[in-house]
Amino acid sequence: GYPPLNQPPYPVPQPGGYSVPPYPMAQPGYGDPSQPAPPPGFSVYPQPGGYQPVPIAQPVGYQPLPTQSYQPGPLSPPHGYQPAPTNPGPSPAHDPHNQVTPYSAVPTGVPPGLEYLAQIDQILVHQKVELLEAFIGFETNNKYEIKNSVGQKIYMATEKNDCCNRNCCGSLRHFNMKITDNSDHEVIHLVRPYKCASCWCPCCLQELEVQAPRGTTIGYVVQTWHPFLPKFSIQNASRETVLRVVGPCFASNCCGDINFELKMKDEGASVGRISKQWSGLLKEVFTDTDNFGIQFPLDLDVKVKAVLLGACFLI
């Protein structure tokens, strides 16, 4: 029943060396609409060697199971799962709430370079020993290292003054002090004019101006007159007293620390302390190098913390 060779339509070669007629070709048998359906288990696909499986007889009353498509069951979500909202909203690029929250939020209004002060409640101030001053007593510009509670240097303070003023006026001299960070950027500038230090004179008392950055005043340290106690007022940029520092009657202590209490403006509760730490017998006798510690509330305004640092240098 095949057409002659080299005449269209051509037979289709198959594996095994035999050919089948090209599609379509109506042949009697299964696939012909006029023929009955094949029994269950019979395959219409040609088998190798012309083998056709024998139809399998089914028991009387056998009904094949209906074929149904598989539908997966519902999966229970994990504990604590919250589905995403389906309401349409702004795209992530234009969503004002789609912002990355920093680990530690920096309060607003903090002068540049003082962000670290918002995270600490204690400062250590160590004066560096100058060899020329230690051996011959020639007064030089003081230098200080400002560290945190674990001894890591966070700032560096350097006094700016002339030679005559340092050696003639001593501890009463006026000075400008530059406080820089570890990148040598100035973050605080202190200005101390020449003032009197007598407790018996209520005028011309000690004063220090704190600027951060340079040229922008953030507070003052002003001595409050008292007949026998060293007292200082910590003021903001508007000259309003925020805190007070009260020292001991005798600002000296052999082999011990000298504490200046940090109190509220009514001098009631104590909220911190400025301590002159004992540096050892040799340093205390032969040099004027000092080590100070400053303690203040953690949530205190950063600008007030910077003014307290200036109070430490004034003391």
mmCIF file with all atom_site columns, C-alpha atoms in Angstrom, residues 88-221:
data_model
loop_
_atom_site.group_PDB
_atom_site.id
_atom_site.type_symbol
_atom_site.label_atom_id
_atom_site.label_alt_id
_atom_site.label_comp_id
_atom_site.label_asym_id
_atom_site.label_entity_id
_atom_site.label_seq_id
_atom_site.pdbx_PDB_ins_code
_atom_site.Cartn_x
_atom_site.Cartn_y
_atom_site.Cartn_z
_atom_site.occupancy
_atom_site.B_iso_or_equiv
_atom_site.pdbx_formal_charge
_atom_site.auth_seq_id
_atom_site.auth_comp_id
_atom_site.auth_asym_id
_atom_site.auth_atom_id
_atom_site.pdbx_PDB_model_num
ATOM 1   C CA . PRO A 1 88  ? -0.975 49.301 46.215 1.00 0.00 ? 88  PRO A CA 1
ATOM 2   C CA . GLY A 1 89  ? 1.421  51.938 47.500 1.00 0.00 ? 89  GLY A CA 1
ATOM 3   C CA . PRO A 1 90  ? 4.222  54.169 46.287 1.00 0.00 ? 90  PRO A CA 1
ATOM 4   C CA . SER A 1 91  ? 7.258  52.585 44.738 1.00 0.00 ? 91  SER A CA 1
ATOM 5   C CA . PRO A 1 92  ? 10.309 52.018 46.998 1.00 0.00 ? 92  PRO A CA 1
ATOM 6   C CA . ALA A 1 93  ? 12.165 54.807 45.241 1.00 0.00 ? 93  ALA A CA 1
ATOM 7   C CA . HIS A 1 94  ? 9.445  57.330 46.151 1.00 0.00 ? 94  HIS A CA 1
ATOM 8   C CA . ASP A 1 95  ? 8.281  55.887 49.482 1.00 0.00 ? 95  ASP A CA 1
ATOM 9   C CA . PRO A 1 96  ? 9.350  58.327 52.233 1.00 0.00 ? 96  PRO A CA 1
ATOM 10  C CA . HIS A 1 97  ? 9.179  55.519 54.825 1.00 0.00 ? 97  HIS A CA 1
ATOM 11  C CA . ASN A 1 98  ? 11.509 53.238 52.872 1.00 0.00 ? 98  ASN A CA 1
ATOM 12  C CA . GLN A 1 99  ? 14.635 54.504 54.628 1.00 0.00 ? 99  GLN A CA 1
ATOM 13  C CA . VAL A 1 100 ? 17.443 52.612 56.301 1.00 0.00 ? 100 VAL A CA 1
ATOM 14  C CA . THR A 1 101 ? 17.377 53.214 60.049 1.00 0.00 ? 101 THR A CA 1
ATOM 15  C CA . PRO A 1 102 ? 20.893 53.701 61.465 1.00 0.00 ? 102 PRO A CA 1
ATOM 16  C CA . TYR A 1 103 ? 22.038 51.617 64.421 1.00 0.00 ? 103 TYR A CA 1
ATOM 17  C CA . SER A 1 104 ? 22.453 54.638 66.663 1.00 0.00 ? 104 SER A CA 1
ATOM 18  C CA . ALA A 1 105 ? 20.453 57.732 65.770 1.00 0.00 ? 105 ALA A CA 1
ATOM 19  C CA . VAL A 1 106 ? 22.411 60.958 66.209 1.00 0.00 ? 106 VAL A CA 1
ATOM 20  C CA . PRO A 1 107 ? 20.432 63.762 67.876 1.00 0.00 ? 107 PRO A CA 1
ATOM 21  C CA . THR A 1 108 ? 19.728 66.817 65.778 1.00 0.00 ? 108 THR A CA 1
ATOM 22  C CA . GLY A 1 109 ? 21.651 70.017 66.387 1.00 0.00 ? 109 GLY A CA 1
ATOM 23  C CA . VAL A 1 110 ? 24.948 68.297 67.258 1.00 0.00 ? 110 VAL A CA 1
ATOM 24  C CA . PRO A 1 111 ? 28.011 70.297 66.145 1.00 0.00 ? 111 PRO A CA 1
ATOM 25  C CA . PRO A 1 112 ? 30.119 68.460 63.565 1.00 0.00 ? 112 PRO A CA 1
ATOM 26  C CA . GLY A 1 113 ? 32.728 66.206 65.131 1.00 0.00 ? 113 GLY A CA 1
ATOM 27  C CA . LEU A 1 114 ? 30.933 65.858 68.488 1.00 0.00 ? 114 LEU A CA 1
ATOM 28  C CA . GLU A 1 115 ? 28.634 62.975 67.539 1.00 0.00 ? 115 GLU A CA 1
ATOM 29  C CA . TYR A 1 116 ? 30.668 60.539 69.629 1.00 0.00 ? 116 TYR A CA 1
ATOM 30  C CA . LEU A 1 117 ? 29.978 62.526 72.807 1.00 0.00 ? 117 LEU A CA 1
ATOM 31  C CA . ALA A 1 118 ? 26.308 61.557 72.545 1.00 0.00 ? 118 ALA A CA 1
ATOM 32  C CA . GLN A 1 119 ? 27.251 57.900 73.153 1.00 0.00 ? 119 GLN A CA 1
ATOM 33  C CA . ILE A 1 120 ? 29.476 58.181 76.256 1.00 0.00 ? 120 ILE A CA 1
ATOM 34  C CA . ASP A 1 121 ? 29.105 59.317 79.864 1.00 0.00 ? 121 ASP A CA 1
ATOM 35  C CA . GLN A 1 122 ? 32.761 59.586 80.859 1.00 0.00 ? 122 GLN A CA 1
ATOM 36  C CA . ILE A 1 123 ? 35.877 61.342 79.524 1.00 0.00 ? 123 ILE A CA 1
ATOM 37  C CA . LEU A 1 124 ? 39.505 61.021 80.629 1.00 0.00 ? 124 LEU A CA 1
ATOM 38  C CA . VAL A 1 125 ? 41.921 63.925 80.118 1.00 0.00 ? 125 VAL A CA 1
ATOM 39  C CA . HIS A 1 126 ? 45.656 63.181 80.324 1.00 0.00 ? 126 HIS A CA 1
ATOM 40  C CA . GLN A 1 127 ? 48.226 65.948 80.068 1.00 0.00 ? 127 GLN A CA 1
ATOM 41  C CA . LYS A 1 128 ? 51.350 65.028 78.134 1.00 0.00 ? 128 LYS A CA 1
ATOM 42  C CA . VAL A 1 129 ? 54.664 65.520 79.953 1.00 0.00 ? 129 VAL A CA 1
ATOM 43  C CA . GLU A 1 130 ? 56.978 68.068 78.299 1.00 0.00 ? 130 GLU A CA 1
ATOM 44  C CA . LEU A 1 131 ? 60.659 67.249 78.921 1.00 0.00 ? 131 LEU A CA 1
ATOM 45  C CA . LEU A 1 132 ? 61.795 70.885 78.777 1.00 0.00 ? 132 LEU A CA 1
ATOM 46  C CA . GLU A 1 133 ? 59.222 71.827 81.391 1.00 0.00 ? 133 GLU A CA 1
ATOM 47  C CA . ALA A 1 134 ? 60.077 68.852 83.577 1.00 0.00 ? 134 ALA A CA 1
ATOM 48  C CA . PHE A 1 135 ? 63.841 69.467 83.679 1.00 0.00 ? 135 PHE A CA 1
ATOM 49  C CA . ILE A 1 136 ? 64.283 73.268 83.766 1.00 0.00 ? 136 ILE A CA 1
ATOM 50  C CA . GLY A 1 137 ? 60.762 74.470 84.625 1.00 0.00 ? 137 GLY A CA 1
ATOM 51  C CA . PHE A 1 138 ? 60.297 76.381 81.371 1.00 0.00 ? 138 PHE A CA 1
ATOM 52  C CA . GLU A 1 139 ? 56.563 76.660 80.769 1.00 0.00 ? 139 GLU A CA 1
ATOM 53  C CA . THR A 1 140 ? 55.500 75.337 77.362 1.00 0.00 ? 140 THR A CA 1
ATOM 54  C CA . ASN A 1 141 ? 52.206 75.012 75.551 1.00 0.00 ? 141 ASN A CA 1
ATOM 55  C CA . ASN A 1 142 ? 50.239 72.272 77.241 1.00 0.00 ? 142 ASN A CA 1
ATOM 56  C CA . LYS A 1 143 ? 49.009 69.281 75.269 1.00 0.00 ? 143 LYS A CA 1
ATOM 57  C CA . TYR A 1 144 ? 46.333 66.849 76.347 1.00 0.00 ? 144 TYR A CA 1
ATOM 58  C CA . GLU A 1 145 ? 44.964 63.538 75.170 1.00 0.00 ? 145 GLU A CA 1
ATOM 59  C CA . ILE A 1 146 ? 41.210 63.091 75.596 1.00 0.00 ? 146 ILE A CA 1
ATOM 60  C CA . LYS A 1 147 ? 40.179 59.438 75.872 1.00 0.00 ? 147 LYS A CA 1
ATOM 61  C CA . ASN A 1 148 ? 37.092 57.367 76.522 1.00 0.00 ? 148 ASN A CA 1
ATOM 62  C CA . SER A 1 149 ? 36.570 55.076 79.500 1.00 0.00 ? 149 SER A CA 1
ATOM 63  C CA . VAL A 1 150 ? 38.601 52.229 77.943 1.00 0.00 ? 150 VAL A CA 1
ATOM 64  C CA . GLY A 1 151 ? 41.611 54.408 77.092 1.00 0.00 ? 151 GLY A CA 1
ATOM 65  C CA . GLN A 1 152 ? 40.977 55.014 73.385 1.00 0.00 ? 152 GLN A CA 1
ATOM 66  C CA . LYS A 1 153 ? 42.012 58.478 72.202 1.00 0.00 ? 153 LYS A CA 1
ATOM 67  C CA . ILE A 1 154 ? 39.073 60.407 70.771 1.00 0.00 ? 154 ILE A CA 1
ATOM 68  C CA . TYR A 1 155 ? 40.372 64.001 70.798 1.00 0.00 ? 155 TYR A CA 1
ATOM 69  C CA . MET A 1 156 ? 43.605 65.960 71.139 1.00 0.00 ? 156 MET A CA 1
ATOM 70  C CA . ALA A 1 157 ? 43.851 69.365 72.874 1.00 0.00 ? 157 ALA A CA 1
ATOM 71  C CA . THR A 1 158 ? 46.672 71.831 72.180 1.00 0.00 ? 158 THR A CA 1
ATOM 72  C CA . GLU A 1 159 ? 47.193 75.205 73.861 1.00 0.00 ? 159 GLU A CA 1
ATOM 73  C CA . LYS A 1 160 ? 48.081 78.224 71.734 1.00 0.00 ? 160 LYS A CA 1
ATOM 74  C CA . ASN A 1 161 ? 49.971 80.930 73.610 1.00 0.00 ? 161 ASN A CA 1
ATOM 75  C CA . ASP A 1 162 ? 53.095 83.059 73.554 1.00 0.00 ? 162 ASP A CA 1
ATOM 76  C CA . CYS A 1 163 ? 56.230 82.397 75.590 1.00 0.00 ? 163 CYS A CA 1
ATOM 77  C CA . CYS A 1 164 ? 56.114 85.604 77.646 1.00 0.00 ? 164 CYS A CA 1
ATOM 78  C CA . ASN A 1 165 ? 52.492 85.156 78.667 1.00 0.00 ? 165 ASN A CA 1
ATOM 79  C CA . ARG A 1 166 ? 53.047 81.550 79.750 1.00 0.00 ? 166 ARG A CA 1
ATOM 80  C CA . ASN A 1 167 ? 56.092 82.196 81.921 1.00 0.00 ? 167 ASN A CA 1
ATOM 81  C CA . CYS A 1 168 ? 55.029 85.546 83.412 1.00 0.00 ? 168 CYS A CA 1
ATOM 82  C CA . CYS A 1 169 ? 51.349 84.966 84.146 1.00 0.00 ? 169 CYS A CA 1
ATOM 83  C CA . GLY A 1 170 ? 51.528 81.271 84.982 1.00 0.00 ? 170 GLY A CA 1
ATOM 84  C CA . SER A 1 171 ? 48.177 79.560 85.552 1.00 0.00 ? 171 SER A CA 1
ATOM 85  C CA . LEU A 1 172 ? 46.289 82.876 85.218 1.00 0.00 ? 172 LEU A CA 1
ATOM 86  C CA . ARG A 1 173 ? 47.364 83.382 81.612 1.00 0.00 ? 173 ARG A CA 1
ATOM 87  C CA . HIS A 1 174 ? 44.870 83.755 78.820 1.00 0.00 ? 174 HIS A CA 1
ATOM 88  C CA . PHE A 1 175 ? 44.976 81.154 76.055 1.00 0.00 ? 175 PHE A CA 1
ATOM 89  C CA . ASN A 1 176 ? 43.278 79.698 73.013 1.00 0.00 ? 176 ASN A CA 1
ATOM 90  C CA . MET A 1 177 ? 42.961 75.928 72.980 1.00 0.00 ? 177 MET A CA 1
ATOM 91  C CA . LYS A 1 178 ? 42.249 73.867 69.894 1.00 0.00 ? 178 LYS A CA 1
ATOM 92  C CA . ILE A 1 179 ? 40.607 70.462 70.327 1.00 0.00 ? 179 ILE A CA 1
ATOM 93  C CA . THR A 1 180 ? 40.904 68.214 67.269 1.00 0.00 ? 180 THR A CA 1
ATOM 94  C CA . ASP A 1 181 ? 39.668 64.740 66.410 1.00 0.00 ? 181 ASP A CA 1
ATOM 95  C CA . ASN A 1 182 ? 41.808 61.824 65.257 1.00 0.00 ? 182 ASN A CA 1
ATOM 96  C CA . SER A 1 183 ? 41.765 63.235 61.712 1.00 0.00 ? 183 SER A CA 1
ATOM 97  C CA . ASP A 1 184 ? 43.273 66.523 62.969 1.00 0.00 ? 184 ASP A CA 1
ATOM 98  C CA . HIS A 1 185 ? 40.049 68.447 62.300 1.00 0.00 ? 185 HIS A CA 1
ATOM 99  C CA . GLU A 1 186 ? 39.242 71.134 64.864 1.00 0.00 ? 186 GLU A CA 1
ATOM 100 C CA . VAL A 1 187 ? 35.924 70.383 66.563 1.00 0.00 ? 187 VAL A CA 1
ATOM 101 C CA . ILE A 1 188 ? 36.067 72.592 69.707 1.00 0.00 ? 188 ILE A CA 1
ATOM 102 C CA . HIS A 1 189 ? 37.756 75.925 70.315 1.00 0.00 ? 189 HIS A CA 1
ATOM 103 C CA . LEU A 1 190 ? 38.289 77.320 73.833 1.00 0.00 ? 190 LEU A CA 1
ATOM 104 C CA . VAL A 1 191 ? 38.962 80.984 74.580 1.00 0.00 ? 191 VAL A CA 1
ATOM 105 C CA . ARG A 1 192 ? 40.093 82.023 78.066 1.00 0.00 ? 192 ARG A CA 1
ATOM 106 C CA . PRO A 1 193 ? 40.762 85.727 78.755 1.00 0.00 ? 193 PRO A CA 1
ATOM 107 C CA . TYR A 1 194 ? 43.071 86.930 81.494 1.00 0.00 ? 194 TYR A CA 1
ATOM 108 C CA . LYS A 1 195 ? 41.113 87.060 84.776 1.00 0.00 ? 195 LYS A CA 1
ATOM 109 C CA . CYS A 1 196 ? 41.731 87.294 88.510 1.00 0.00 ? 196 CYS A CA 1
ATOM 110 C CA . ALA A 1 197 ? 41.688 84.194 90.724 1.00 0.00 ? 197 ALA A CA 1
ATOM 111 C CA . SER A 1 198 ? 41.098 85.687 94.162 1.00 0.00 ? 198 SER A CA 1
ATOM 112 C CA . CYS A 1 199 ? 38.089 84.396 96.081 1.00 0.00 ? 199 CYS A CA 1
ATOM 113 C CA . TRP A 1 200 ? 37.987 87.651 98.067 1.00 0.00 ? 200 TRP A CA 1
ATOM 114 C CA . CYS A 1 201 ? 37.298 89.740 94.982 1.00 0.00 ? 201 CYS A CA 1
ATOM 115 C CA . PRO A 1 202 ? 33.788 89.319 93.515 1.00 0.00 ? 202 PRO A CA 1
ATOM 116 C CA . CYS A 1 203 ? 34.751 90.984 90.237 1.00 0.00 ? 203 CYS A CA 1
ATOM 117 C CA . CYS A 1 204 ? 36.970 89.914 87.371 1.00 0.00 ? 204 CYS A CA 1
ATOM 118 C CA . LEU A 1 205 ? 36.407 86.224 88.037 1.00 0.00 ? 205 LEU A CA 1
ATOM 119 C CA . GLN A 1 206 ? 37.449 83.336 85.791 1.00 0.00 ? 206 GLN A CA 1
ATOM 120 C CA . GLU A 1 207 ? 35.594 82.766 82.546 1.00 0.00 ? 207 GLU A CA 1
ATOM 121 C CA . LEU A 1 208 ? 35.963 80.523 79.507 1.00 0.00 ? 208 LEU A CA 1
ATOM 122 C CA . GLU A 1 209 ? 34.097 80.526 76.196 1.00 0.00 ? 209 GLU A CA 1
ATOM 123 C CA . VAL A 1 210 ? 33.422 77.273 74.328 1.00 0.00 ? 210 VAL A CA 1
ATOM 124 C CA . GLN A 1 211 ? 32.959 77.327 70.547 1.00 0.00 ? 211 GLN A CA 1
ATOM 125 C CA . ALA A 1 212 ? 31.935 74.402 68.343 1.00 0.00 ? 212 ALA A CA 1
ATOM 126 C CA . PRO A 1 213 ? 32.751 74.808 65.541 1.00 0.00 ? 213 PRO A CA 1
ATOM 127 C CA . ARG A 1 214 ? 35.182 77.712 65.798 1.00 0.00 ? 214 ARG A CA 1
ATOM 128 C CA . GLY A 1 215 ? 33.319 80.995 65.740 1.00 0.00 ? 215 GLY A CA 1
ATOM 129 C CA . THR A 1 216 ? 30.013 79.530 66.985 1.00 0.00 ? 216 THR A CA 1
ATOM 130 C CA . THR A 1 217 ? 29.575 79.898 70.741 1.00 0.00 ? 217 THR A CA 1
ATOM 131 C CA . ILE A 1 218 ? 27.739 77.004 72.415 1.00 0.00 ? 218 ILE A CA 1
ATOM 132 C CA . GLY A 1 219 ? 28.345 77.857 76.082 1.00 0.00 ? 219 GLY A CA 1
ATOM 133 C CA . TYR A 1 220 ? 30.355 79.474 78.836 1.00 0.00 ? 220 TYR A CA 1
ATOM 134 C CA . VAL A 1 221 ? 32.071 78.460 82.058 1.00 0.00 ? 221 VAL A CA 1
#
